[in-house]
CSV table of C-alpha atoms in Angstrom, one decimal:
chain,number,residue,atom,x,y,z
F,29,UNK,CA,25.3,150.2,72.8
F,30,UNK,CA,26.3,147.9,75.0
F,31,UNK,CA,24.7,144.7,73.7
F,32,UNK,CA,26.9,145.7,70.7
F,33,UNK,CA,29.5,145.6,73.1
F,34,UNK,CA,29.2,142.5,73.9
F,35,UNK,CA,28.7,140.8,70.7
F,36,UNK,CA,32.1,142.3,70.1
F,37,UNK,CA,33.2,140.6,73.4
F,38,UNK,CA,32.2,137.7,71.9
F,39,UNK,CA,33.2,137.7,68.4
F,40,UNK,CA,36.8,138.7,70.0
F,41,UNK,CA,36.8,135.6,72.9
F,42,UNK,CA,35.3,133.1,69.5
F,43,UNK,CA,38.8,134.3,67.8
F,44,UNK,CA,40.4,133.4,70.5
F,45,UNK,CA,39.3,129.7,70.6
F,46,UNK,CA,39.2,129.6,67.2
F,47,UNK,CA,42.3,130.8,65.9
F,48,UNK,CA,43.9,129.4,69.6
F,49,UNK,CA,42.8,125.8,67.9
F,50,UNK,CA,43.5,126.3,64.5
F,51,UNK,CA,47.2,127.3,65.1
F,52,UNK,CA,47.7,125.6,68.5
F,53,UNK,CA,50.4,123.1,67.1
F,54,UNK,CA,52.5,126.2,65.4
F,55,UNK,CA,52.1,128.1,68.9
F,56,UNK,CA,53.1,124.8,71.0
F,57,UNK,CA,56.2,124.1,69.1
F,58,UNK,CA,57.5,127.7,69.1
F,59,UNK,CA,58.9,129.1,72.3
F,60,UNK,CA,59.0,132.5,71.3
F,61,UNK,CA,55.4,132.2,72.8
F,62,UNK,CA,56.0,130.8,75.8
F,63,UNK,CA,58.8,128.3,77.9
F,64,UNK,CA,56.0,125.7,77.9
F,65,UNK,CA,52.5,124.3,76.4
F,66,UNK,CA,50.7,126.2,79.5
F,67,UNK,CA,52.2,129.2,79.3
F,68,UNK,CA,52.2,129.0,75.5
F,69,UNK,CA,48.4,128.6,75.4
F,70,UNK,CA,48.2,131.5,77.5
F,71,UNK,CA,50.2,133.8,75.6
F,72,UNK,CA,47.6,133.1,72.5
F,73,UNK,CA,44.9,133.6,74.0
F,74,UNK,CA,46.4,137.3,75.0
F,75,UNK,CA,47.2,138.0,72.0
F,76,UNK,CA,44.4,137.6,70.7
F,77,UNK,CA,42.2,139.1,73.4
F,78,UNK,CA,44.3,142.2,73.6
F,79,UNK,CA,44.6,142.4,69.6
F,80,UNK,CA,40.8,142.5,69.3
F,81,UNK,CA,40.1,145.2,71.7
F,82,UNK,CA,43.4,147.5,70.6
F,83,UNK,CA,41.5,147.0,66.7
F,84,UNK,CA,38.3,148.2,68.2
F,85,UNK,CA,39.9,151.3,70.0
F,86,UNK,CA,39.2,150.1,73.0
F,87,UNK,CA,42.1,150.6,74.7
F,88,UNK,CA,41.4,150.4,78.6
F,89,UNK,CA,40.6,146.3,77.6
F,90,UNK,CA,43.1,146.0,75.9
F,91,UNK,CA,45.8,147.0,78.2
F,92,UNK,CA,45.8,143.8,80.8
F,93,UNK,CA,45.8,141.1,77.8
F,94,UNK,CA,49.1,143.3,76.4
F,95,UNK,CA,50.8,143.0,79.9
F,96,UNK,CA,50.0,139.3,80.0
F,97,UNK,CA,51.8,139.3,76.4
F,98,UNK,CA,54.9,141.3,77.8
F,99,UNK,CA,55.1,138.7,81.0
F,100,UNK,CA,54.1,135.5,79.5
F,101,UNK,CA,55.8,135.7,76.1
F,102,UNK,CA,58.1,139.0,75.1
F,103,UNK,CA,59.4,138.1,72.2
F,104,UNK,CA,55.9,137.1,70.2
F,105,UNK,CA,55.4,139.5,67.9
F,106,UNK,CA,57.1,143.3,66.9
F,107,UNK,CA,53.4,144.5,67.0
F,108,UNK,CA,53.3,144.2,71.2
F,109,UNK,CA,55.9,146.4,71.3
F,110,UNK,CA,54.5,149.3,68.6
F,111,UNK,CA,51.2,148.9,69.8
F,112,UNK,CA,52.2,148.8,73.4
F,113,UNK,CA,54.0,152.4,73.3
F,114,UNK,CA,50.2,153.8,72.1
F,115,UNK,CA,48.7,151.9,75.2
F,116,UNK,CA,50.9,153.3,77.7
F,117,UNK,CA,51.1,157.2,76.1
F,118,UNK,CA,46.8,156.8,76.3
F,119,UNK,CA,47.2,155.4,79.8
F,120,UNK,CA,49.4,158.1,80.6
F,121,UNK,CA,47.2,160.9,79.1
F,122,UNK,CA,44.1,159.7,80.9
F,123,UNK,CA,45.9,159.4,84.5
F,124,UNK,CA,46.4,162.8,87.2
F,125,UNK,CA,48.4,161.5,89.9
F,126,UNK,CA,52.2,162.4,89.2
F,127,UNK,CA,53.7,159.1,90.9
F,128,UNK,CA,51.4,157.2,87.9
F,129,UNK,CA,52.7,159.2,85.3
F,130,UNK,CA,56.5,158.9,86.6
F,131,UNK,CA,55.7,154.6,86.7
F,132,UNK,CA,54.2,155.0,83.3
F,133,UNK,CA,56.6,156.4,81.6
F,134,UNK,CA,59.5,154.3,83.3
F,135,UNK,CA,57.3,151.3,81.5
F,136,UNK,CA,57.3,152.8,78.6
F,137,UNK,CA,61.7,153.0,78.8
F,138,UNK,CA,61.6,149.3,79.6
F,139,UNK,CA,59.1,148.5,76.5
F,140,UNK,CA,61.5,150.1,74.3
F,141,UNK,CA,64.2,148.0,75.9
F,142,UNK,CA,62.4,145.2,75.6
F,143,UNK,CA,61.9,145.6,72.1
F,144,UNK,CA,65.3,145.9,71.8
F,145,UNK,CA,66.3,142.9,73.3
F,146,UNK,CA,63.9,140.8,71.4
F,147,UNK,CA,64.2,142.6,67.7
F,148,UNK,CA,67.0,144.9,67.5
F,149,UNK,CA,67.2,148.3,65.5
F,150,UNK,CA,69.0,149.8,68.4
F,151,UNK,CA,69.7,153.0,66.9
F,152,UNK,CA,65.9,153.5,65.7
F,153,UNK,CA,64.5,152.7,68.8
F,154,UNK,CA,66.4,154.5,71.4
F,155,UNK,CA,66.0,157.4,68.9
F,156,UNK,CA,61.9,156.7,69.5
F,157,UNK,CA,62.9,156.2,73.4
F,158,UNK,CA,64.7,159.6,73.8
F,159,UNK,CA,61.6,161.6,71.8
F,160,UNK,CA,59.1,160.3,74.7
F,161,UNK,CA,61.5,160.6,77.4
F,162,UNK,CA,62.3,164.2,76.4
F,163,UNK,CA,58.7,165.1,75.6
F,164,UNK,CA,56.9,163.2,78.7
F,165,UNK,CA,59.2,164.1,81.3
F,166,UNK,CA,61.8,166.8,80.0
F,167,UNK,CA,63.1,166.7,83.6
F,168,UNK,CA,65.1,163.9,82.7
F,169,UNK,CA,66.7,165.8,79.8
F,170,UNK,CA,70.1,164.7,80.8
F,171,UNK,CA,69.4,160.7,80.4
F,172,UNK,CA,67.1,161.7,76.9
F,173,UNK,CA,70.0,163.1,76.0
F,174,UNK,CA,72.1,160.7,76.4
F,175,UNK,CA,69.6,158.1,74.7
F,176,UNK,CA,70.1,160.0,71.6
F,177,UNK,CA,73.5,160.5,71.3
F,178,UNK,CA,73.8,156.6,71.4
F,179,UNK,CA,70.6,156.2,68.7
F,180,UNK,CA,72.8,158.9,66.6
F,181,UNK,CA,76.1,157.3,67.3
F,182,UNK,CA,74.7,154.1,65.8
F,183,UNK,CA,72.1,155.4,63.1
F,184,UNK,CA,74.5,158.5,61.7
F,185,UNK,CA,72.7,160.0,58.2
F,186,UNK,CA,70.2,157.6,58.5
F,187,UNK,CA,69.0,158.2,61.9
F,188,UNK,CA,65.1,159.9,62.1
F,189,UNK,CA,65.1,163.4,61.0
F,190,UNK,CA,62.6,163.4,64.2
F,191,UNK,CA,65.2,162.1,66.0
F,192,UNK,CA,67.6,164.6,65.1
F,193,UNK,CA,65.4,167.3,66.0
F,194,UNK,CA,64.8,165.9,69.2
F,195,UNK,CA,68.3,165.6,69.8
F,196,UNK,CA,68.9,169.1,69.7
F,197,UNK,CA,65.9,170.2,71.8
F,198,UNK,CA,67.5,168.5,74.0
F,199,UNK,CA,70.9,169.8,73.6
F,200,UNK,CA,69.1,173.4,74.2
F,201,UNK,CA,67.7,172.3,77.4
F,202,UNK,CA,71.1,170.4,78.4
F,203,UNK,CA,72.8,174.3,77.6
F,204,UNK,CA,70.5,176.2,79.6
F,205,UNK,CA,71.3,174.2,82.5
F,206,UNK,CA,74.8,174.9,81.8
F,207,UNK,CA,75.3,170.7,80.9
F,208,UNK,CA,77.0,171.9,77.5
F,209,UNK,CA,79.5,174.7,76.8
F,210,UNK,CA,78.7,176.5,73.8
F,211,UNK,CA,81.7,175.0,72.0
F,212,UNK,CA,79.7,171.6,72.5
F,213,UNK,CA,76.7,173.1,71.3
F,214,UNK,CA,78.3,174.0,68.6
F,215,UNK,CA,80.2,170.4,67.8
F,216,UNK,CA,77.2,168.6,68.0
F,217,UNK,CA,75.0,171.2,65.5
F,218,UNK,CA,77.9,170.5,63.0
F,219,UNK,CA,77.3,166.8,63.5
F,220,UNK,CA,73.4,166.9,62.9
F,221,UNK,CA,73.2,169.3,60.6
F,222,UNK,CA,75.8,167.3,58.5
F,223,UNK,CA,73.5,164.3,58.8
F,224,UNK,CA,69.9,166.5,58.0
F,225,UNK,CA,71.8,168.5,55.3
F,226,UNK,CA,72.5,164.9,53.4
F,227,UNK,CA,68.9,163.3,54.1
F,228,UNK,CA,67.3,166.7,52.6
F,229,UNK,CA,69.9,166.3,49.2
F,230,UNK,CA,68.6,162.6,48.9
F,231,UNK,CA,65.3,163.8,49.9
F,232,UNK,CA,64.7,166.9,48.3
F,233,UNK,CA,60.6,166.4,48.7
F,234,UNK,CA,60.1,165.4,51.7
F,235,UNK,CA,58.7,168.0,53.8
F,236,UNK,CA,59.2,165.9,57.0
F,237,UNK,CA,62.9,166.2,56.8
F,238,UNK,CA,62.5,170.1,55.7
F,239,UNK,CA,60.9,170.9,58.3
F,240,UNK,CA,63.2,168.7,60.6
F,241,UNK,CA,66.1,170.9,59.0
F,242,UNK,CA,64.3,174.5,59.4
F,243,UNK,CA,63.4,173.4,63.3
F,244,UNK,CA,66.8,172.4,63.9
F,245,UNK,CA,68.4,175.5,62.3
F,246,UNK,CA,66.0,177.7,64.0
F,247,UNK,CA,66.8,176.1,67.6
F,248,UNK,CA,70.8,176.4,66.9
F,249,UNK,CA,70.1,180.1,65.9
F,250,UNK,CA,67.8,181.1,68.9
F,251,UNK,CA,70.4,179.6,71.2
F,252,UNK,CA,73.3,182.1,70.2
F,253,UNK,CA,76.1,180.5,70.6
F,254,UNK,CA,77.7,179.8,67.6
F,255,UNK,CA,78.9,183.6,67.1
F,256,UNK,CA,81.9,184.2,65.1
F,257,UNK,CA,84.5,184.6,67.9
F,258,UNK,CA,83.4,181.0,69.0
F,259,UNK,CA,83.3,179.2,65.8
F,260,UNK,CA,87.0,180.6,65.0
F,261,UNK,CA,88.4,179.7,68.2
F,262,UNK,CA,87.6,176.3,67.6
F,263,UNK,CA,87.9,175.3,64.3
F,264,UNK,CA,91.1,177.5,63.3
F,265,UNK,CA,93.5,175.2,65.0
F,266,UNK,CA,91.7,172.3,63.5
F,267,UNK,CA,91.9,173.5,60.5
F,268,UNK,CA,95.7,174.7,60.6
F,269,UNK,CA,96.0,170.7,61.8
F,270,UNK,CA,94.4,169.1,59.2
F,271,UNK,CA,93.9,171.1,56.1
F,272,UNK,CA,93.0,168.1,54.1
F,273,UNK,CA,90.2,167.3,55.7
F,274,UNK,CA,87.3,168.1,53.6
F,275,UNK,CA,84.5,167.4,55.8
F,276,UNK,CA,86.0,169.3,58.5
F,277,UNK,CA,86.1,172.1,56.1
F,278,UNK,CA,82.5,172.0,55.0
F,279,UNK,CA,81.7,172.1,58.7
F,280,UNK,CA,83.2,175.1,59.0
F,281,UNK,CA,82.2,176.5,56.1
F,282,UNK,CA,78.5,175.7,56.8
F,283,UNK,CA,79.0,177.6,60.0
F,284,UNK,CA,80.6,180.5,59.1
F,285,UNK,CA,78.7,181.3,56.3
F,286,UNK,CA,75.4,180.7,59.1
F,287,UNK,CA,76.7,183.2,61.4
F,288,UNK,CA,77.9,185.8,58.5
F,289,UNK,CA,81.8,185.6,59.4
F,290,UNK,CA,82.6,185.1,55.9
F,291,UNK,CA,85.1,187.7,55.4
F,292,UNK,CA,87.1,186.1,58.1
F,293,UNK,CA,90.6,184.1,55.9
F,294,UNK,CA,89.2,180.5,57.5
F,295,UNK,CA,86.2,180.7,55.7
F,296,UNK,CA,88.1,181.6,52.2
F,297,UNK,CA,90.7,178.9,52.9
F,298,UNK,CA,88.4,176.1,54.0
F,299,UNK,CA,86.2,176.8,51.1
F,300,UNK,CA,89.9,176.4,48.9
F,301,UNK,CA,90.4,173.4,50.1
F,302,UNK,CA,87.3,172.1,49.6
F,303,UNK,CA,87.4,173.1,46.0
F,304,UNK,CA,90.5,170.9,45.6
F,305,UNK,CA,88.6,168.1,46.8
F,306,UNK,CA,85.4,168.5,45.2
F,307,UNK,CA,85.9,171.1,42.5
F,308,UNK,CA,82.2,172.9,41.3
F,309,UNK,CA,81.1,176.0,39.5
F,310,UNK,CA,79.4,177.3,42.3
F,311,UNK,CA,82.0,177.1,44.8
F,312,UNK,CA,84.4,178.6,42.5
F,313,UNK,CA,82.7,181.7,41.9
F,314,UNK,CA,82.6,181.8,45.7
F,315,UNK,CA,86.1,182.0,45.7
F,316,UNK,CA,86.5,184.3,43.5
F,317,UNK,CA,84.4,186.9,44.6
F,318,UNK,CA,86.1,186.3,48.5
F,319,UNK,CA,89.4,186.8,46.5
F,320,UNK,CA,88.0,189.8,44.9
F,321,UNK,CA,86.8,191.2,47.8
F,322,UNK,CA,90.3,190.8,49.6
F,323,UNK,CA,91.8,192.9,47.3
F,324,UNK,CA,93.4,189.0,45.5
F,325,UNK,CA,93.0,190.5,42.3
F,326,UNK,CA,94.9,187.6,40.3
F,327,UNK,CA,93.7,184.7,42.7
F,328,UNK,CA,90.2,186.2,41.6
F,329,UNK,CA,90.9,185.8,38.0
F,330,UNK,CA,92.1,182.2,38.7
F,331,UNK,CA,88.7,180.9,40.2
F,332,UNK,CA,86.5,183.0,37.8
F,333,UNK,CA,87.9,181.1,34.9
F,334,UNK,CA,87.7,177.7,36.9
F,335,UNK,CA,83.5,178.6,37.4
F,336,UNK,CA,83.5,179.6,33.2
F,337,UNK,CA,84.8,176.5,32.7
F,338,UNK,CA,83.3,174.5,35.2
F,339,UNK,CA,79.7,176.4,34.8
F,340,UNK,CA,77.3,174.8,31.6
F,341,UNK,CA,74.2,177.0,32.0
F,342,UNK,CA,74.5,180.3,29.7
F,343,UNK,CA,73.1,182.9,31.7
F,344,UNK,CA,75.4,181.9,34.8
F,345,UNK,CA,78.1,181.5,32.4
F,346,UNK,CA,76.9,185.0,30.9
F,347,UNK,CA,77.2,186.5,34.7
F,348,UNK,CA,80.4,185.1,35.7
F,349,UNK,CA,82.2,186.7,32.6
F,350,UNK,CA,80.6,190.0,33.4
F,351,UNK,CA,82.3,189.9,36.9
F,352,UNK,CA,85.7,188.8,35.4
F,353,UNK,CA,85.6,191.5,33.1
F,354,UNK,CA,84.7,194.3,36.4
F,355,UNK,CA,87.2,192.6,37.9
F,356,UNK,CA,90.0,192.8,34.7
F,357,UNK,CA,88.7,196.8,34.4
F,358,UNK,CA,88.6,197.9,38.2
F,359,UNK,CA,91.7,196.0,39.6
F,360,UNK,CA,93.9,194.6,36.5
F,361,UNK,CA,93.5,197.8,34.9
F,362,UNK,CA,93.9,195.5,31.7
F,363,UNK,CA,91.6,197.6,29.5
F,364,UNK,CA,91.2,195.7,26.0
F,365,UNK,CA,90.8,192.7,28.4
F,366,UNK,CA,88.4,194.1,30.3
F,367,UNK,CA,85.9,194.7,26.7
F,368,UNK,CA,87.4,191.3,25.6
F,369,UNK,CA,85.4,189.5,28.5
F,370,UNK,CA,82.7,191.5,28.2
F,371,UNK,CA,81.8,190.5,24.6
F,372,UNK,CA,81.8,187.0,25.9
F,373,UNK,CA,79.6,187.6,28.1
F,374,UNK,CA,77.3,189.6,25.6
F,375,UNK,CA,77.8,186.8,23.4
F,376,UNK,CA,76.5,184.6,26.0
F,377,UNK,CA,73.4,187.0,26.8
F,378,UNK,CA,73.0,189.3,24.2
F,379,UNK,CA,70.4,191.0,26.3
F,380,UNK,CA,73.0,191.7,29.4
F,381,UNK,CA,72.7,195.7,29.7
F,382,UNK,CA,75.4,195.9,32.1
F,383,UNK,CA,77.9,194.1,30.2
F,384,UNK,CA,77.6,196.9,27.4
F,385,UNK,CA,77.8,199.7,30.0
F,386,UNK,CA,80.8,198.2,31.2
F,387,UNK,CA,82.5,198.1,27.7
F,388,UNK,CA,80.7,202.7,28.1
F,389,UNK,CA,82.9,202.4,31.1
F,390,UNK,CA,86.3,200.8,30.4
F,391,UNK,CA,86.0,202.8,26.9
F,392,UNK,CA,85.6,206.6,29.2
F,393,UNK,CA,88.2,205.9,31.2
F,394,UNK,CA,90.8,205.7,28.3
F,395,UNK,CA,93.4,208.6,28.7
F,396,UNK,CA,95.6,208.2,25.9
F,397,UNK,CA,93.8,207.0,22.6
F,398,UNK,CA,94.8,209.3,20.1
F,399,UNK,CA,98.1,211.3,19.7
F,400,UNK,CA,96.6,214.8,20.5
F,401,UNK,CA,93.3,216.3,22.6
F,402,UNK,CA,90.6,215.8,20.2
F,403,UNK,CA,91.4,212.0,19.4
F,404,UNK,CA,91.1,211.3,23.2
F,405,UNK,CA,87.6,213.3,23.4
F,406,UNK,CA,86.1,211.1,20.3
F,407,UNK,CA,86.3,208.6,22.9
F,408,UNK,CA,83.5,209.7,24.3
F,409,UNK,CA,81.4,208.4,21.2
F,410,UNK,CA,82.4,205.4,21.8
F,411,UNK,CA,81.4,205.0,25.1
F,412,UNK,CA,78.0,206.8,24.8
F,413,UNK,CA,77.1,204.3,21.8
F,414,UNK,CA,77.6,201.2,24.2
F,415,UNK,CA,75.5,203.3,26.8
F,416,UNK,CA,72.6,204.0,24.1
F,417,UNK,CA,72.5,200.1,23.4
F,418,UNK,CA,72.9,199.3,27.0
F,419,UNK,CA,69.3,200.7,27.7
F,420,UNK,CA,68.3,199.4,24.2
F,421,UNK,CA,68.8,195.9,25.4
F,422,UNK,CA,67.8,196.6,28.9
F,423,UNK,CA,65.1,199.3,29.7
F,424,UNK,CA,65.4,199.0,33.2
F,425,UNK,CA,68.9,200.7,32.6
F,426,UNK,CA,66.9,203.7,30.7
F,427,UNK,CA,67.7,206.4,33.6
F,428,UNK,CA,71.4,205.1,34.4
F,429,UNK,CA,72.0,205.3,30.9
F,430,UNK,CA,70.8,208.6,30.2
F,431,UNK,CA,72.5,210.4,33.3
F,432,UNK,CA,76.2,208.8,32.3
F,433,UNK,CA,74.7,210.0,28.6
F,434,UNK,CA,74.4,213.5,29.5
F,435,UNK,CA,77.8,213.1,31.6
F,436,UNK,CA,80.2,211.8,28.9
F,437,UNK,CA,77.9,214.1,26.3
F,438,UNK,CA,79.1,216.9,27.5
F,439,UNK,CA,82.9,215.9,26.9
F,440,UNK,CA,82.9,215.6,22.9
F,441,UNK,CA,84.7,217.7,20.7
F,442,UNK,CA,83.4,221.6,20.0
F,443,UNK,CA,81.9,222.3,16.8
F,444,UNK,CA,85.3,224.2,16.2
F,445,UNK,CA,87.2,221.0,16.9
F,446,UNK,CA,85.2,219.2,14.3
F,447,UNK,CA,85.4,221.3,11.6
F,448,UNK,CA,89.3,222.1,12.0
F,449,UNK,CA,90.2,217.8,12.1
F,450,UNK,CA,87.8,218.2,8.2
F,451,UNK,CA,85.2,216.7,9.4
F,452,UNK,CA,81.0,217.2,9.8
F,453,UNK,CA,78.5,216.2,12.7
F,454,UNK,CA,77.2,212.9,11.6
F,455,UNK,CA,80.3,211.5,10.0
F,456,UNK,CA,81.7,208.2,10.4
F,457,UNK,CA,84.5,208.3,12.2
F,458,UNK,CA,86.8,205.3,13.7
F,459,UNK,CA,88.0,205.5,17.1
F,460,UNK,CA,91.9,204.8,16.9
F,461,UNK,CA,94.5,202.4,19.3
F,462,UNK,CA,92.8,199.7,20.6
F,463,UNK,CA,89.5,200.5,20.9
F,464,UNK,CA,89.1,200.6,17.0
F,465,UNK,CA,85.3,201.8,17.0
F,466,UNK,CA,83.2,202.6,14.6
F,467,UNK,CA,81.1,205.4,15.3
F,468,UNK,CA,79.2,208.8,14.5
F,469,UNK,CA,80.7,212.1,15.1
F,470,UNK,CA,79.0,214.5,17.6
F,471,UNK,CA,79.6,218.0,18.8
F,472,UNK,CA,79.5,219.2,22.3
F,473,UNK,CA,76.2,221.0,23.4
């Protein structure tokens, strides 16, 4: 083994002179290797030397050639500065004594400074600098912190999702030591999740950045401080401020709908506004249920028919007139508008059970069809035909059906009735005023 070492050595220090020769005029005209011819000649020879070794692995020879690089000629090559951050975290690894470990990782700060005095890309490399900082000595949590808040400052949506991460790891250790108020915490999650949120929409395979956002959602969660008392308090007046501003309001939608305080009015008026910036099925039918829910009957309406209109995939489409027509039937108390609806959405999906149960619904709670008792009752057919094809189209709604069946069933007119109005069980008979059915007559059981 170690005659195989040394032929190594040797092919390595043969490089040297070789490639030292064969390039020697390019090196002694460019002082990014060196201030002079001596010092020049130096710095390829180290570069060389320490190049060979880091190829082979062996990183304990390597590591005095690099630090001749760093002195003698900085700004040589990118690759002293990538490679160097692996040399000094295996240094570091392999060393006991605390007072080496603090030295190490204060080089390591200065490489990355270096690097960024020689060949730029601040943002990315202080966003690198704060990760080991934070993860080599999380002591110093404050000045990591502060590291990556500059790297994000400058980097924004593009800045490493790793970075992001790290940034608020950080942020929780900077809270627990009472460095952030929850308020803070809370600014800065809007920030980066703002930033991941965007990278995983332009990214939507990458698992590095999924897995950036699920860490950094499940950090923010664990930290509990984004309850809905705090997020209120200090978004409302920013909202009452500036209305207009659409970012700010898909912050504060993103939060609130986080931390469940969505029946709270900011959450329903942020997501308004953002609708009038950037108008969308989905968000409309948001709306509209948040309206339906606060008792907005007409408002409701309003952004169901923006989501029908705005919607082009049939089943969605399908769903969204079924919850109009609920809507139309439970609060409008518009009844033939209410069966209107619901034929669209039948017409849509002409396997949607519910919407034919609705029409069973809005069809038994009629009072005054007819002009006397026993044309009211025959709405009861009615009904219990759209419940008979509601479980026709949809099994699953067999039992339902049946039991509002048996309900309504027990409603028709008497055989009595029947046969005074001239008429037979198992006629045809049409329903009369608006609901203008055909159906079969029945007698009560």
């Amino acid at each position: 083994m170690k005659f195989r070492s040394y032929i190594r050595l040797f092919a390595g220090v043969l490089l040297v002179t070789v490639s030292t020769s064969a390039i020697a005029q390019s090196y002694l005209e460019n002082p990014k290797y060196g201030p002079d011819e001596e010092s020049r000649k130096e710095c390829a020879k180290n570069l060389s030397l320490y190049g060979t070794f880091y190829q082979q692995n062996n990183y304990k020879d390597a590591y005095k050639p690099w630090q001749n690089v760093i002195r003698i000629c900085p700004a040589a090559s990118i690759n002293t500065y990538i490679r160097g951050v692996r040399l000094l975290k295996v240094r570091y690894e392999e060393v006991a004594d605390p007072a080496q470990k603090k030295a190490l990782v204060d080089s390591l700060m200065m490489i990355y400074d270096l690097r960024i005095t020689h060949f730029d890309k601040k943002g990315m490399v202080l966003g690198q600098k704060a990760e080991d900082l934070f993860t080599l000595a999380p002591d110093r949590y404050e000045e990591a912190f502060n590291i990556a808040k500059e790297a994000i400052s400058i980097e924004k949506a593009n800045t490493n999702p790793s970075t992001l991460f790290a940034y608020v790891s950080i942020a929780k250790a900077m809270y627990d030591n009472k460095k952030l108020t929850a308020d803070q915490v809370i600014e800065l999650y809007s920030q980066v999740s703002d930033y991941i949120d965007a990278q995983v929409t332009a990214n939507p395979s990458d698992d590095k950045v999924k897995q950036a956002k699920d860490g950094i959602d499940a950090i923010f969660a664990g930290m509990g401080v984004a309850n809905c008392d705090n997020v209120i308090a200090l978004f409302e007046p920013r909202f009452k401020a500036t209305p207009e501003d659409v970012n700010l309001c898909k912050k504060i939608r993103s939060l609130m709908s986080a931390n469940r305080c969505t029946s709270h009015p900011l959450y329903l008026n942020a997501s308004i506004q953002i609708f009038k910036g950037e108008p969308n099925a989905d968000l409309a039918l948001d709306i509209a249920r948040l309206q339906y829910e606060a008792k907005n009957a007409r408002e409701a309406e309003k952004y169901y028919n923006e989501a029908i209109n705005l919607e082009s995939a049939v089943e969605k489409r399908a769903n969204i007139y079924y919850e109009l027509a609920l809507l139309t039937f439970t609060e409008l108390k518009n009844l033939p508008k209410a069966r209107e609806i619901a034929l669209k959405a039948i017409e849509e999906n002409p396997n949607m059970g519910k919407a034919y149960k609705l029409i069973g619904d809005v069809y038994a709670s009629e009072r005054n069809c007819g002009s006397n008792d026993f044309e009211k009752k025959t709405v009861y057919w009615a009904a219990v035909d759209k419940y008979i094809k509601a479980k026709q189209v949809d099994p699953e709604l067999t039992d339902a059906m049946d039991n509002l069946i048996s309900t309504y069933s027990q409603y028709y007119p008497s055989k009595e009735d029947i046969f005074f109005y001239d008429l037979k069980v198992g006629d045809s008979y049409t329903v009369g005023c608006w609901i203008n059915e055909r159906t079969t007559v029945r007698d009560r059981k």
